[in-house]
mmCIF file with all atom_site columns, C-alpha atoms in Angstrom:
data_model
loop_
_atom_site.group_PDB
_atom_site.id
_atom_site.type_symbol
_atom_site.label_atom_id
_atom_site.label_alt_id
_atom_site.label_comp_id
_atom_site.label_asym_id
_atom_site.label_entity_id
_atom_site.label_seq_id
_atom_site.pdbx_PDB_ins_code
_atom_site.Cartn_x
_atom_site.Cartn_y
_atom_site.Cartn_z
_atom_site.occupancy
_atom_site.B_iso_or_equiv
_atom_site.pdbx_formal_charge
_atom_site.auth_seq_id
_atom_site.auth_comp_id
_atom_site.auth_asym_id
_atom_site.auth_atom_id
_atom_site.pdbx_PDB_model_num
ATOM 1  C CA . MET A 1 1  ? 101.385 -35.510 -60.335 1.00 69.00 ? 12 MET A CA 1
ATOM 2  C CA . ALA A 1 2  ? 103.313 -35.115 -56.849 1.00 74.00 ? 13 ALA A CA 1
ATOM 3  C CA . ARG A 1 3  ? 104.478 -32.017 -58.183 1.00 74.00 ? 14 ARG A CA 1
ATOM 4  C CA . PHE A 1 4  ? 101.262 -30.478 -59.163 1.00 69.00 ? 15 PHE A CA 1
ATOM 5  C CA . GLN A 1 5  ? 99.957  -30.960 -55.756 1.00 72.00 ? 16 GLN A CA 1
ATOM 6  C CA . VAL A 1 6  ? 103.062 -29.215 -54.109 1.00 75.00 ? 17 VAL A CA 1
ATOM 7  C CA . ARG A 1 7  ? 103.935 -26.353 -55.827 1.00 74.00 ? 18 ARG A CA 1
ATOM 8  C CA . PRO A 1 8  ? 101.022 -24.210 -56.111 1.00 71.00 ? 19 PRO A CA 1
ATOM 9  C CA . ALA A 1 9  ? 101.267 -24.104 -51.812 1.00 70.00 ? 20 ALA A CA 1
ATOM 10 C CA . LEU A 1 10 ? 104.305 -22.474 -52.489 1.00 71.00 ? 21 LEU A CA 1
ATOM 11 C CA . GLN A 1 11 ? 102.668 -19.510 -54.010 1.00 73.00 ? 22 GLN A CA 1
ATOM 12 C CA . PRO A 1 12 ? 101.849 -16.511 -52.264 1.00 70.00 ? 23 PRO A CA 1
ATOM 13 C CA . GLY A 1 13 ? 98.310  -16.437 -50.971 1.00 75.00 ? 24 GLY A CA 1
ATOM 14 C CA . VAL A 1 14 ? 97.349  -19.486 -52.120 1.00 79.00 ? 25 VAL A CA 1
ATOM 15 C CA . ASP A 1 15 ? 95.728  -21.523 -49.329 1.00 81.00 ? 26 ASP A CA 1
ATOM 16 C CA . ARG A 1 16 ? 94.191  -25.177 -48.867 1.00 84.00 ? 27 ARG A CA 1
ATOM 17 C CA . ALA A 1 17 ? 91.129  -24.341 -50.771 1.00 83.00 ? 28 ALA A CA 1
ATOM 18 C CA . VAL A 1 18 ? 93.349  -23.227 -53.849 1.00 84.00 ? 29 VAL A CA 1
ATOM 19 C CA . VAL A 1 19 ? 95.959  -25.821 -53.679 1.00 83.00 ? 30 VAL A CA 1
ATOM 20 C CA . LEU A 1 20 ? 92.732  -27.975 -54.032 1.00 87.00 ? 31 LEU A CA 1
ATOM 21 C CA . GLN A 1 21 ? 90.980  -26.565 -56.643 1.00 88.00 ? 32 GLN A CA 1
ATOM 22 C CA . ALA A 1 22 ? 94.073  -26.168 -58.898 1.00 87.00 ? 33 ALA A CA 1
ATOM 23 C CA . ILE A 1 23 ? 94.507  -30.336 -58.246 1.00 87.00 ? 34 ILE A CA 1
ATOM 24 C CA . LYS A 1 24 ? 91.120  -30.782 -58.692 1.00 92.00 ? 35 LYS A CA 1
ATOM 25 C CA . GLU A 1 25 ? 91.136  -29.103 -62.184 1.00 90.00 ? 36 GLU A CA 1
ATOM 26 C CA . VAL A 1 26 ? 94.109  -31.737 -63.029 1.00 91.00 ? 37 VAL A CA 1
ATOM 27 C CA . THR A 1 27 ? 92.632  -34.805 -62.087 1.00 92.00 ? 38 THR A CA 1
ATOM 28 C CA . ALA A 1 28 ? 89.849  -33.953 -63.561 1.00 96.00 ? 39 ALA A CA 1
ATOM 29 C CA . HIS A 1 29 ? 91.047  -33.136 -67.035 1.00 96.00 ? 40 HIS A CA 1
ATOM 30 C CA . CYS A 1 30 ? 93.583  -36.101 -66.895 1.00 94.00 ? 41 CYS A CA 1
ATOM 31 C CA . ALA A 1 31 ? 91.288  -38.628 -66.149 1.00 96.00 ? 42 ALA A CA 1
ATOM 32 C CA . ASP A 1 32 ? 88.412  -36.850 -69.021 1.00 97.00 ? 43 ASP A CA 1
ATOM 33 C CA . THR A 1 33 ? 90.892  -37.080 -71.463 1.00 97.00 ? 44 THR A CA 1
ATOM 34 C CA . GLY A 1 34 ? 93.534  -39.277 -70.630 1.00 96.00 ? 45 GLY A CA 1
ATOM 35 C CA . GLU A 1 35 ? 96.867  -37.033 -70.587 1.00 95.00 ? 46 GLU A CA 1
ATOM 36 C CA . HIS A 1 36 ? 99.355  -37.289 -69.049 1.00 93.00 ? 47 HIS A CA 1
ATOM 37 C CA . PRO A 1 37 ? 99.845  -33.997 -66.227 1.00 91.00 ? 48 PRO A CA 1
ATOM 38 C CA . GLN A 1 38 ? 103.150 -32.639 -67.578 1.00 90.00 ? 49 GLN A CA 1
ATOM 39 C CA . ALA A 1 39 ? 101.514 -32.737 -71.257 1.00 94.00 ? 50 ALA A CA 1
ATOM 40 C CA . ALA A 1 40 ? 98.191  -31.728 -70.251 1.00 93.00 ? 51 ALA A CA 1
ATOM 41 C CA . PHE A 1 41 ? 99.038  -28.346 -67.986 1.00 92.00 ? 52 PHE A CA 1
ATOM 42 C CA . GLY A 1 42 ? 103.373 -28.124 -68.433 1.00 91.00 ? 53 GLY A CA 1
ATOM 43 C CA . ASP A 1 43 ? 105.898 -27.912 -66.199 1.00 90.00 ? 54 ASP A CA 1
ATOM 44 C CA . PRO A 1 44 ? 104.302 -28.165 -63.084 1.00 85.00 ? 55 PRO A CA 1
ATOM 45 C CA . ASP A 1 45 ? 106.160 -24.779 -61.447 1.00 84.00 ? 56 ASP A CA 1
ATOM 46 C CA . ALA A 1 46 ? 104.697 -22.353 -64.414 1.00 88.00 ? 57 ALA A CA 1
ATOM 47 C CA . TYR A 1 47 ? 101.285 -24.009 -63.698 1.00 85.00 ? 58 TYR A CA 1
ATOM 48 C CA . ALA A 1 48 ? 101.368 -23.144 -60.708 1.00 81.00 ? 59 ALA A CA 1
ATOM 49 C CA . VAL A 1 49 ? 102.658 -19.309 -61.212 1.00 80.00 ? 60 VAL A CA 1
ATOM 50 C CA . GLN A 1 50 ? 99.347  -19.844 -63.476 1.00 85.00 ? 61 GLN A CA 1
ATOM 51 C CA . ALA A 1 51 ? 96.961  -21.314 -61.548 1.00 84.00 ? 62 ALA A CA 1
ATOM 52 C CA . ALA A 1 52 ? 97.697  -19.218 -58.567 1.00 80.00 ? 63 ALA A CA 1
ATOM 53 C CA . ALA A 1 53 ? 97.457  -16.274 -60.495 1.00 82.00 ? 64 ALA A CA 1
ATOM 54 C CA . ARG A 1 54 ? 93.956  -17.260 -61.843 1.00 85.00 ? 65 ARG A CA 1
ATOM 55 C CA . LEU A 1 55 ? 92.477  -19.060 -58.740 1.00 81.00 ? 66 LEU A CA 1
ATOM 56 C CA . VAL A 1 56 ? 94.294  -16.350 -56.224 1.00 76.00 ? 67 VAL A CA 1
ATOM 57 C CA . PRO A 1 57 ? 92.153  -13.003 -55.440 1.00 69.00 ? 68 PRO A CA 1
ATOM 58 C CA . ALA A 1 58 ? 95.186  -9.820  -55.947 1.00 72.00 ? 69 ALA A CA 1
ATOM 59 C CA . ASP A 1 59 ? 94.306  -8.705  -52.789 1.00 73.00 ? 70 ASP A CA 1
ATOM 60 C CA . ARG A 1 60 ? 95.318  -11.355 -50.925 1.00 69.00 ? 71 ARG A CA 1
ATOM 61 C CA . VAL A 1 61 ? 98.372  -11.841 -52.859 1.00 62.00 ? 72 VAL A CA 1
ATOM 62 C CA . ALA A 1 62 ? 99.587  -8.715  -52.247 1.00 69.00 ? 73 ALA A CA 1
ATOM 63 C CA . ARG A 1 63 ? 98.583  -9.220  -48.346 1.00 75.00 ? 74 ARG A CA 1
ATOM 64 C CA . THR A 1 64 ? 100.825 -12.507 -48.099 1.00 71.00 ? 75 THR A CA 1
ATOM 65 C CA . LYS A 1 65 ? 103.760 -10.348 -49.936 1.00 67.00 ? 76 LYS A CA 1
ATOM 66 C CA . ARG A 1 66 ? 103.419 -7.454  -47.574 1.00 72.00 ? 77 ARG A CA 1
ATOM 67 C CA . HIS A 1 67 ? 103.748 -9.912  -44.757 1.00 69.00 ? 78 HIS A CA 1
ATOM 68 C CA . ASN A 1 68 ? 106.125 -12.267 -45.936 1.00 66.00 ? 79 ASN A CA 1
ATOM 69 C CA . ALA A 1 69 ? 108.361 -8.988  -46.565 1.00 73.00 ? 80 ALA A CA 1
ATOM 70 C CA . VAL A 1 70 ? 107.422 -7.829  -42.862 1.00 70.00 ? 81 VAL A CA 1
ATOM 71 C CA . ALA A 1 71 ? 108.808 -11.346 -41.284 1.00 71.00 ? 82 ALA A CA 1
ATOM 72 C CA . ASP A 1 72 ? 111.778 -11.167 -43.793 1.00 69.00 ? 83 ASP A CA 1
ATOM 73 C CA . ALA A 1 73 ? 112.584 -7.710  -42.586 1.00 75.00 ? 84 ALA A CA 1
ATOM 74 C CA . PHE A 1 74 ? 112.273 -8.475  -38.818 1.00 68.00 ? 85 PHE A CA 1
ATOM 75 C CA . GLY A 1 75 ? 113.957 -11.798 -39.202 1.00 74.00 ? 86 GLY A CA 1
ATOM 76 C CA . SER A 1 76 ? 117.397 -9.757  -41.135 1.00 77.00 ? 87 SER A CA 1
ATOM 77 C CA . ALA A 1 77 ? 116.977 -7.278  -38.464 1.00 71.00 ? 88 ALA A CA 1
ATOM 78 C CA . LEU A 1 78 ? 117.472 -10.510 -35.300 1.00 72.00 ? 89 LEU A CA 1
ATOM 79 C CA . LYS A 1 79 ? 119.898 -12.278 -37.464 1.00 77.00 ? 90 LYS A CA 1
ATOM 80 C CA . ARG A 1 80 ? 121.738 -8.407  -37.422 1.00 76.00 ? 91 ARG A CA 1
ATOM 81 C CA . ALA A 1 81 ? 121.292 -7.785  -33.587 1.00 72.00 ? 92 ALA A CA 1
ATOM 82 C CA . GLY A 1 82 ? 122.199 -11.174 -32.670 1.00 74.00 ? 93 GLY A CA 1
ATOM 83 C CA . ASP A 1 83 ? 126.020 -10.773 -34.785 1.00 73.00 ? 94 ASP A CA 1
ATOM 84 C CA . ILE A 1 84 ? 125.982 -7.328  -33.073 1.00 76.00 ? 95 ILE A CA 1
ATOM 85 C CA . ALA A 1 85 ? 125.632 -9.266  -29.840 1.00 66.00 ? 96 ALA A CA 1
ATOM 86 C CA . GLY A 1 86 ? 128.396 -12.211 -30.941 1.00 64.00 ? 97 GLY A CA 1
ATOM 87 C CA . LEU A 1 87 ? 125.198 -14.587 -30.161 1.00 57.00 ? 98 LEU A CA 1
#
């Protein structure tokens, strides 16, 4: 169950509310049916991708990906500058 709680948070645009909604769905389903989370929802990593796609608005995902790309580019530029300066 721990992987079902952690993996959604690693998806772009996922915030606390989305994680809580995904956990609520898994927990409620398993409580109602008695199924094991992995038997009901499959691999936690694959479920995280599916839940994020279903619960996170597309514009938020796009905005998060752009933000991450800018942050990655900035980090790479800083690393190259440090390498050039011998830091």
